[in-house]
Amino acid sequence: QGKFTLLRDTRTDGSFLVHHFLSFYLRAGCKVCFVALLQSFSHYNIVAQKLGVSLTAAKERGQLVFLEGLRSCLDLLFGEEEQSGQPSPLQFISTSNLKSLFDFVRTSLTPAESESWKGPVLLVDDLSVLLSLGATPVAVLDFIHYCRVVVCSQLKGNIVVLVHSSEDSEDEENKLIVNSMCHHSNLILWVEGLATGFCKDVHGEIKIIKRVSLESTEQDLIQIYQYKIQDKNVTFFARGLSAAVL
Amino acid sequence: ELPAPLLDDTYRNELREEATAVKSEDFQDTMKIAWRYQNLPKMEASPTTSTKFGHYYDLSKKMSPELFQSIKWHSFFLPEELSLESKLKMCNMNCGYARLLQSIQRIIYQEGFDGSHPQKKQKNILRIGIQSLGSMLWGDDICSTDTPEDSHSLTKFLYAYSMNINYLFHHIRCVFCFHVLQNKAIMERVTNLSDMVVGLESFIGSERETNPLYKDYHGLLHVHQIPRLNSLICDVSDTKDLAFRLKRKQFTIE
């Protein structure tokens, strides 16, 4: 409980981890607030069905609150002026202020009287998009900080966030956010494309970094596996031991 | 002035709404194209199969006006649009992009691509081609200076644009042509916002021109990113080393 997990991808697409966590937490009975900035609801729904979870059903029974960034943006840009008292969560596209997004998250995850879900979960895919839409890195970090206070500390829930990164990136703002997130995470799942290039049987490598304690200076536990993504699941294996090689 | 398409009898019957044309003067040293699409034509594993994959055209002739008249097409020319109304502020986006977005939205609505006119007959693919996005032609200075006035307009435009096409019931295929964005940070963000990114690297002016390996080709085709829509996996082709050859009548990728 109260954990912050960072999903990080370099030279490859780490979104399969997002799909995993989404279906994992829903199956576990948690209330999930999913801030999906880049893909549509139907994309996640179709993949989730392959993983055995129906997002539509989860939404209907109130277990899943889905913020579809693309659709909200449409209303914001082409709809009428905002109705009074209900600023859009994506207001920051015009105002660079992430407060309304935070309010949305907090309202979604604060349990109502009648609800009995296990622990709240905030899932964000992905944080780097906020920079593309005009938010400053400081604003993004503040937003995450506020979310941690509410979701992890007060509500004893978990947060899972995806960011993109690369070694030779020149996007200083993104680097700042990624580094800061790394320092504040309990668990980092770092997915990287193979350094030697594309391979059909091994899609990449995942590094699992577990923070033993955020306060002490004990060594982090690091495990490295390679993986291959298939249509309905992902297989992990030790380095060099892909089924294709053995 | 689009090059005239080469038509033989069988191809004439299959001619779709608009032949995508490639202008020779667009090939600069490096060019990036971001595609969004829903239907991927399968890449042939062996280059010797002679299917009619791709588009055929004749660079020496212009497309005949009769061809235009039979299909529905819309154009957007920024200097004309800007002179019409006063400045449009949309979410702090550059005026040129805001106008373009509005225009696209209007076309989508008018032609019924968003399913809002169910009585209209089934539409085919809507193809949108935007040239030189990110360049000075659109009033954006991110290519030309290290400290652009508004570094977020392009990415906001792309985001808003992707939202437009994501919710439409009919297929939309789009082609942008970017000039090289010197600002690599913005190029990274643009890549993250795209479904598919294809780069064309010409051999002109580089040492590869004299490399005997490449003597039949005019440049390399880099597939930087492929879409992963509605699935955990993506459809990766067997070969990743692609080169292209541009002739007067054919653009080949092998």
XYZ file of C-alpha atoms in Angstrom:
500
model
C 0.000 0.000 0.000
C 1.079 3.555 -0.587
C 3.561 2.612 -3.257
C 4.787 4.652 -6.197
C 5.780 2.597 -9.223
C 7.556 4.172 -12.141
C 7.369 2.614 -15.582
C 10.149 3.805 -17.778
C 10.913 2.919 -21.389
C 13.933 3.601 -23.544
C 14.207 2.807 -27.250
C 11.046 0.776 -27.084
C 7.392 0.937 -26.092
C 6.620 0.174 -22.476
C 2.881 0.454 -22.767
C 2.418 -3.294 -22.318
C 3.231 -2.672 -18.664
C 0.426 -0.151 -18.444
C -2.014 -2.700 -19.829
C -0.751 -5.200 -17.311
C -1.174 -2.944 -14.295
C -4.578 -1.814 -15.434
C -5.962 -5.322 -15.651
C -4.035 -6.427 -12.561
C -5.508 -3.792 -10.277
C -8.988 -4.157 -11.686
C -8.906 -7.896 -11.111
C -7.679 -7.261 -7.568
C -10.779 -5.204 -6.854
C -9.151 -1.816 -6.540
C -10.707 1.434 -7.602
C -8.681 2.740 -10.513
C -8.382 6.235 -11.895
C -6.749 5.989 -15.298
C -5.455 9.158 -16.907
C -5.047 8.047 -20.518
C -3.539 10.873 -22.460
C -2.500 9.307 -25.691
C -4.765 6.486 -26.735
C -8.475 6.052 -26.911
C -10.657 4.071 -24.547
C -11.356 1.424 -27.164
C -7.649 0.725 -27.622
C -7.212 -0.103 -23.928
C -10.504 -1.934 -23.824
C -9.577 -4.257 -26.663
C -6.240 -5.130 -25.123
C -7.768 -5.530 -21.669
C -10.256 -8.009 -23.064
C -7.389 -10.098 -24.330
C -6.028 -10.007 -20.800
C -9.382 -11.053 -19.395
C -10.835 -7.801 -18.094
C -13.664 -5.688 -19.450
C -13.073 -1.984 -19.033
C -16.619 -1.153 -20.030
C -17.995 -3.323 -17.257
C -15.524 -1.848 -14.780
C -16.616 1.635 -15.733
C -20.279 0.762 -15.367
C -19.899 -0.586 -11.876
C -17.916 2.458 -10.868
C -14.622 0.674 -10.373
C -12.828 2.466 -13.165
C -12.705 6.201 -13.746
C -11.270 6.739 -17.182
C -10.038 10.139 -18.282
C -9.747 10.007 -22.021
C -7.350 12.833 -22.757
C -8.036 12.877 -26.456
C -11.781 13.197 -26.078
C -11.645 15.784 -23.315
C -9.339 17.826 -25.445
C -11.885 17.747 -28.242
C -14.566 19.182 -25.986
C -12.179 21.805 -24.757
C -11.090 23.006 -28.157
C -14.330 22.853 -30.075
C -17.015 22.864 -27.464
C -18.688 25.870 -25.996
C -17.076 27.883 -23.273
C -16.698 25.885 -20.082
C -19.805 25.417 -18.042
C -19.643 27.286 -14.798
C -18.024 25.505 -11.895
C -16.766 22.528 -13.860
C -13.394 23.244 -15.418
C -12.146 20.507 -17.676
C -9.336 18.344 -16.276
C -7.317 19.293 -19.322
C -7.632 22.982 -18.665
C -3.879 23.166 -18.491
C -3.626 23.062 -22.256
C -4.675 26.669 -22.258
C -3.700 27.722 -18.771
C -0.594 25.609 -18.023
C -2.070 24.895 -14.631
C -2.472 21.272 -13.631
C -4.689 21.925 -10.651
C -7.908 20.905 -12.357
C -6.314 17.618 -13.382
C -5.327 17.023 -9.788
C -8.837 17.881 -8.578
C -10.201 15.368 -11.025
C -7.901 12.659 -9.673
C -8.708 13.445 -6.083
C -12.453 13.487 -6.659
C -12.319 10.223 -8.559
C -10.359 8.314 -5.952
C -11.800 9.664 -2.723
C -14.140 6.866 -1.719
C -17.824 7.575 -1.495
C -19.925 6.325 1.405
C -21.347 3.350 -0.432
C -18.146 2.105 -2.052
C -16.124 -0.795 -0.818
C -13.286 -1.156 -3.262
C -9.871 -2.169 -2.064
C -7.315 0.657 -2.138
C -7.356 3.364 -4.833
C -4.909 3.325 -7.723
C -3.832 6.151 -10.008
C -2.481 5.129 -13.398
C -1.010 7.661 -15.834
C -0.154 6.977 -19.479
C 1.972 8.854 -20.047
C 3.503 11.699 -18.127
C 5.754 12.929 -20.939
C 2.696 14.029 -22.920
C 1.910 16.704 -20.340
C 5.075 18.499 -21.397
C 4.015 18.373 -25.031
C 0.783 20.038 -24.084
C 2.350 23.031 -22.479
C 2.826 22.115 -18.825
C 6.135 23.104 -17.257
C 8.265 20.396 -15.630
C 7.800 22.036 -12.252
C 4.040 21.948 -12.684
C 4.194 18.273 -13.610
C 6.338 17.447 -10.583
C 4.019 19.412 -8.331
C 1.050 17.557 -9.741
C 2.676 14.200 -9.011
C 3.634 15.352 -5.569
C 0.086 16.386 -4.730
C -1.182 13.091 -6.084
C 1.245 11.190 -3.891
C 0.119 13.034 -0.820
C -3.500 12.261 -1.470
C -3.346 8.835 -3.055
C -0.369 7.223 -1.330
C -0.282 8.882 2.069
C -3.882 9.786 2.814
C -5.788 7.119 0.952
C -3.095 4.426 1.224
C -3.350 3.714 -2.473
C -0.809 3.150 -5.232
C 0.366 5.200 -8.157
C 1.767 3.853 -11.427
C 3.171 6.296 -13.956
C 4.740 5.768 -17.383
C 7.468 8.048 -18.706
C 9.611 7.874 -21.810
C 13.320 8.425 -21.645
C 16.452 7.894 -23.672
C 20.149 8.267 -22.983
C 20.905 10.734 -25.732
C 17.725 12.662 -25.311
C 17.958 16.409 -25.711
C 14.657 17.005 -24.044
C 15.959 18.533 -20.836
C 12.517 19.036 -19.359
C 11.643 15.405 -19.787
C 14.982 14.311 -18.332
C 14.313 16.411 -15.284
C 10.985 14.759 -14.708
C 12.326 11.261 -15.256
C 15.237 11.750 -12.878
C 13.041 13.205 -10.222
C 10.536 10.388 -10.553
C 13.330 7.826 -10.264
C 14.439 9.272 -6.975
C 10.952 9.157 -5.531
C 9.812 5.731 -6.642
C 9.517 2.600 -4.568
C 9.715 0.417 -7.631
C 11.071 1.150 -11.074
C 10.335 -1.062 -14.057
C 12.725 0.018 -16.760
C 12.095 -1.426 -20.181
C 14.761 -1.078 -22.824
C 15.124 -2.142 -26.398
C 18.128 -4.376 -26.968
C 21.349 -2.472 -27.502
C 22.243 -4.783 -30.362
C 19.142 -3.898 -32.302
C 15.893 -5.530 -33.217
C 15.331 -9.224 -32.571
C 12.227 -11.217 -33.329
C 12.382 -13.453 -30.277
C 13.551 -11.026 -27.669
C 11.755 -7.732 -27.725
C 13.729 -6.116 -24.998
C 15.074 -6.158 -21.516
C 13.371 -5.192 -18.297
C 15.231 -3.989 -15.255
C 13.350 -4.239 -11.972
C 14.708 -1.866 -9.360
C 13.226 -2.225 -5.914
C 13.915 0.499 -3.437
C 14.484 -1.199 -0.140
C 13.854 2.005 1.644
C 13.526 5.554 0.445
C 15.123 6.881 3.586
C 18.097 4.652 4.131
C 21.052 4.174 1.835
C 20.696 0.416 1.540
C 21.382 -0.975 -1.872
C 18.458 -1.264 -4.242
C 17.577 -4.749 -5.396
C 18.048 -5.032 -9.120
C 16.840 -7.865 -11.309
C 17.157 -8.040 -15.050
C 15.085 -10.173 -17.409
C 14.455 -10.238 -21.096
C 10.996 -10.474 -22.519
C 8.960 -11.244 -25.584
C 5.531 -9.767 -26.139
C 2.837 -11.988 -27.569
C -0.726 -11.402 -28.440
C -2.179 -12.136 -25.023
C 0.715 -12.109 -22.650
C 4.368 -11.404 -22.181
C 6.944 -14.044 -21.411
C 9.941 -13.223 -19.271
C 13.147 -15.176 -19.130
C 16.672 -14.796 -17.890
C 19.120 -13.109 -20.199
C 20.300 -15.289 -22.991
C 17.796 -17.978 -22.220
C 15.109 -17.128 -24.697
C 13.192 -20.147 -25.940
C 14.500 -19.459 -29.394
C 18.055 -19.881 -28.249
C 17.740 -22.998 -26.130
C 0.812 20.610 -59.560
C 0.697 16.961 -58.747
C 2.496 14.591 -61.075
C 0.222 12.691 -63.406
C -0.492 9.167 -62.243
C 0.398 6.312 -64.556
C -2.754 4.430 -65.271
C -3.189 1.132 -66.913
C -6.578 -0.479 -67.368
C -6.692 -2.527 -64.221
C -5.342 0.259 -62.106
C -7.803 2.764 -63.447
C -10.617 0.772 -61.907
C -9.022 0.758 -58.531
C -8.202 4.417 -58.391
C -9.141 5.774 -54.989
C -9.988 9.291 -53.869
C -6.643 10.922 -54.282
C -3.379 9.547 -55.541
C -0.670 10.316 -53.044
C 1.966 12.070 -55.004
C 5.556 12.625 -54.166
C 7.260 15.699 -55.447
C 10.881 15.383 -56.303
C 11.797 18.711 -54.829
C 10.658 17.532 -51.423
C 13.612 15.240 -51.032
C 16.038 17.201 -49.025
C 18.875 15.814 -47.018
C 16.667 14.350 -44.373
C 12.916 14.351 -44.152
C 10.597 12.898 -41.606
C 7.093 11.726 -42.317
C 4.661 10.804 -39.587
C 1.801 8.616 -40.717
C -1.341 7.711 -38.880
C -3.329 5.010 -40.420
C -5.673 2.160 -39.840
C -4.940 -0.113 -42.791
C -1.412 -1.241 -43.333
C -0.496 -2.632 -46.743
C 1.539 -5.737 -46.207
C 5.203 -5.371 -47.026
C 6.401 -8.051 -49.412
C 9.228 -10.108 -47.998
C 10.899 -10.688 -51.323
C 11.338 -7.753 -53.601
C 10.908 -9.774 -56.753
C 7.159 -10.267 -56.522
C 5.607 -7.975 -59.025
C 2.366 -6.928 -57.416
C 1.084 -3.488 -57.995
C 2.048 -2.249 -54.605
C 2.404 1.444 -54.264
C 1.533 4.275 -56.502
C 2.751 4.916 -59.974
C 3.149 8.337 -61.383
C 5.007 10.281 -63.995
C 7.036 13.150 -62.667
C 7.347 14.750 -66.057
C 3.628 15.358 -66.502
C 1.048 17.107 -64.375
C -2.125 15.494 -63.135
C -4.974 16.162 -65.540
C -7.783 18.433 -64.357
C -10.416 15.810 -65.216
C -9.024 13.634 -62.475
C -9.507 16.383 -59.958
C -13.062 17.007 -60.937
C -14.146 13.465 -60.303
C -12.920 13.351 -56.741
C -13.619 15.455 -53.725
C -10.699 17.365 -52.415
C -10.150 20.293 -50.135
C -7.188 22.536 -49.825
C -5.915 24.814 -47.162
C -3.639 27.673 -48.020
C -2.586 29.573 -44.949
C -1.998 33.080 -46.372
C -5.541 33.085 -47.749
C -7.045 31.873 -44.494
C -5.173 34.343 -42.353
C -6.403 37.304 -44.324
C -10.023 36.364 -43.793
C -10.689 36.754 -40.121
C -9.034 38.328 -37.169
C -6.642 36.402 -34.989
C -7.934 33.183 -33.535
C -6.649 32.165 -30.136
C -7.170 28.528 -29.351
C -5.496 27.198 -26.263
C -2.458 29.355 -26.846
C -1.752 27.581 -30.077
C -0.099 29.266 -33.004
C -2.691 30.960 -35.188
C -1.778 29.030 -38.320
C -2.197 25.660 -36.638
C -5.419 26.737 -34.970
C -6.902 27.679 -38.330
C -5.791 24.413 -39.884
C -7.350 22.440 -37.057
C -10.576 24.315 -37.430
C -10.586 23.737 -41.155
C -9.981 19.996 -40.769
C -12.695 19.758 -38.161
C -15.093 21.516 -40.484
C -14.322 19.202 -43.391
C -14.705 16.133 -41.213
C -18.076 17.360 -40.066
C -19.286 18.486 -43.466
C -18.302 15.322 -45.251
C -19.735 13.176 -42.545
C -16.542 11.395 -41.583
C -17.460 11.567 -37.934
C -20.663 9.680 -38.396
C -22.798 12.727 -37.823
C -24.724 12.332 -41.089
C -25.820 8.730 -41.147
C -27.912 9.300 -44.237
C -24.851 9.987 -46.351
C -23.370 7.012 -48.094
C -20.336 5.157 -46.837
C -17.190 7.185 -47.141
C -13.847 5.924 -48.157
C -10.543 6.851 -46.712
C -9.942 10.484 -45.953
C -6.385 11.378 -46.706
C -4.830 14.440 -45.286
C -1.468 15.684 -46.428
C 0.184 18.554 -44.636
C 3.381 19.906 -46.003
C 6.288 21.263 -44.069
C 4.666 21.206 -40.695
C 6.814 22.960 -38.154
C 8.442 25.249 -40.647
C 8.259 29.013 -41.047
C 5.475 28.533 -43.586
C 3.143 27.943 -40.681
C 4.469 30.818 -38.677
C 6.358 28.545 -36.347
C 9.942 29.363 -35.551
C 11.005 26.138 -33.878
C 13.138 25.163 -36.869
C 15.050 28.343 -37.119
C 15.950 29.369 -33.624
C 17.187 27.810 -30.426
C 14.774 29.737 -28.296
C 11.450 29.603 -30.072
C 8.724 31.930 -29.041
C 6.231 29.177 -28.508
C 7.678 25.700 -28.343
C 4.423 23.948 -27.597
C 2.242 24.937 -30.516
C 3.335 22.135 -32.785
C 2.891 19.413 -30.210
C -0.453 20.818 -29.113
C -1.566 20.861 -32.703
C -0.524 17.238 -33.191
C -2.324 16.191 -30.049
C -5.501 17.980 -31.022
C -5.190 16.604 -34.513
C -4.787 13.041 -33.305
C -7.858 13.468 -31.170
C -9.781 14.530 -34.214
C -9.002 11.442 -36.183
C -9.144 8.978 -33.344
C -12.855 9.317 -32.974
C -13.935 9.094 -36.526
C -15.714 6.101 -37.812
C -14.055 6.065 -41.152
C -10.477 5.526 -41.986
C -8.217 8.453 -42.117
C -4.746 8.395 -43.432
C -2.509 11.354 -42.937
C 0.816 12.400 -44.152
C 2.837 15.206 -42.715
C 6.148 16.306 -44.024
C 8.449 17.834 -41.518
C 11.472 19.757 -42.329
C 14.304 18.640 -40.178
C 13.557 19.958 -36.775
C 16.868 21.120 -35.422
C 15.256 21.147 -32.052
C 15.724 17.486 -31.165
C 13.718 17.758 -27.988
C 10.633 18.736 -29.919
C 11.318 16.024 -32.484
C 11.342 13.462 -29.668
C 7.999 14.713 -28.391
C 6.528 14.653 -31.869
C 7.694 11.061 -32.251
C 6.022 10.101 -28.996
C 2.757 11.613 -30.146
C 2.783 9.756 -33.467
C 1.578 6.284 -34.314
C 4.072 5.744 -37.063
C 7.245 7.543 -37.942
C 9.116 6.995 -41.170
C 12.293 8.821 -42.058
C 13.805 9.264 -45.463
C 17.516 9.793 -45.674
C 18.858 10.815 -48.998
C 22.325 9.864 -50.120
C 22.897 13.145 -51.825
C 25.749 14.999 -50.289
C 26.724 12.215 -47.940
C 29.580 9.773 -48.169
C 27.142 6.975 -48.808
C 26.662 8.225 -52.326
C 29.815 6.551 -53.474
C 29.365 3.370 -51.490
C 29.040 0.503 -54.001
C 26.464 -1.203 -51.795
C 24.074 1.630 -52.360
C 24.625 2.321 -56.005
C 21.133 1.350 -57.064
C 19.386 3.415 -54.482
C 18.770 7.023 -53.713
C 18.475 6.784 -50.005
C 17.522 4.850 -46.929
C 14.118 4.428 -45.418
C 14.112 4.299 -41.652
C 11.074 3.032 -39.863
C 11.430 4.627 -36.474
C 8.154 3.653 -34.970
C 5.233 1.480 -35.911
C 1.778 1.600 -34.432
C 0.612 -0.639 -31.676
C -3.087 -0.079 -31.975
C -5.557 -2.293 -30.169
C -2.925 -4.844 -29.403
C -0.023 -5.637 -27.137
C 2.186 -6.382 -30.078
C 2.861 -4.656 -33.302
C 3.145 -6.037 -36.762
C 6.854 -5.969 -37.381
C 8.117 -6.834 -40.822
C 10.928 -9.292 -41.240
C 13.431 -6.917 -42.606
C 14.426 -3.613 -41.201
C 17.033 -2.473 -43.681
C 15.114 -0.617 -46.294
C 16.360 1.560 -49.084
C 14.418 3.510 -51.641
C 14.859 4.368 -55.267
C 13.193 7.284 -56.948
C 12.777 7.227 -60.676
C 10.708 9.300 -63.029
C 7.923 6.766 -62.921
C 8.355 4.790 -59.783
C 9.181 5.034 -56.145
C 10.452 1.688 -54.931
C 11.219 0.515 -51.447
C 13.327 -2.584 -51.088
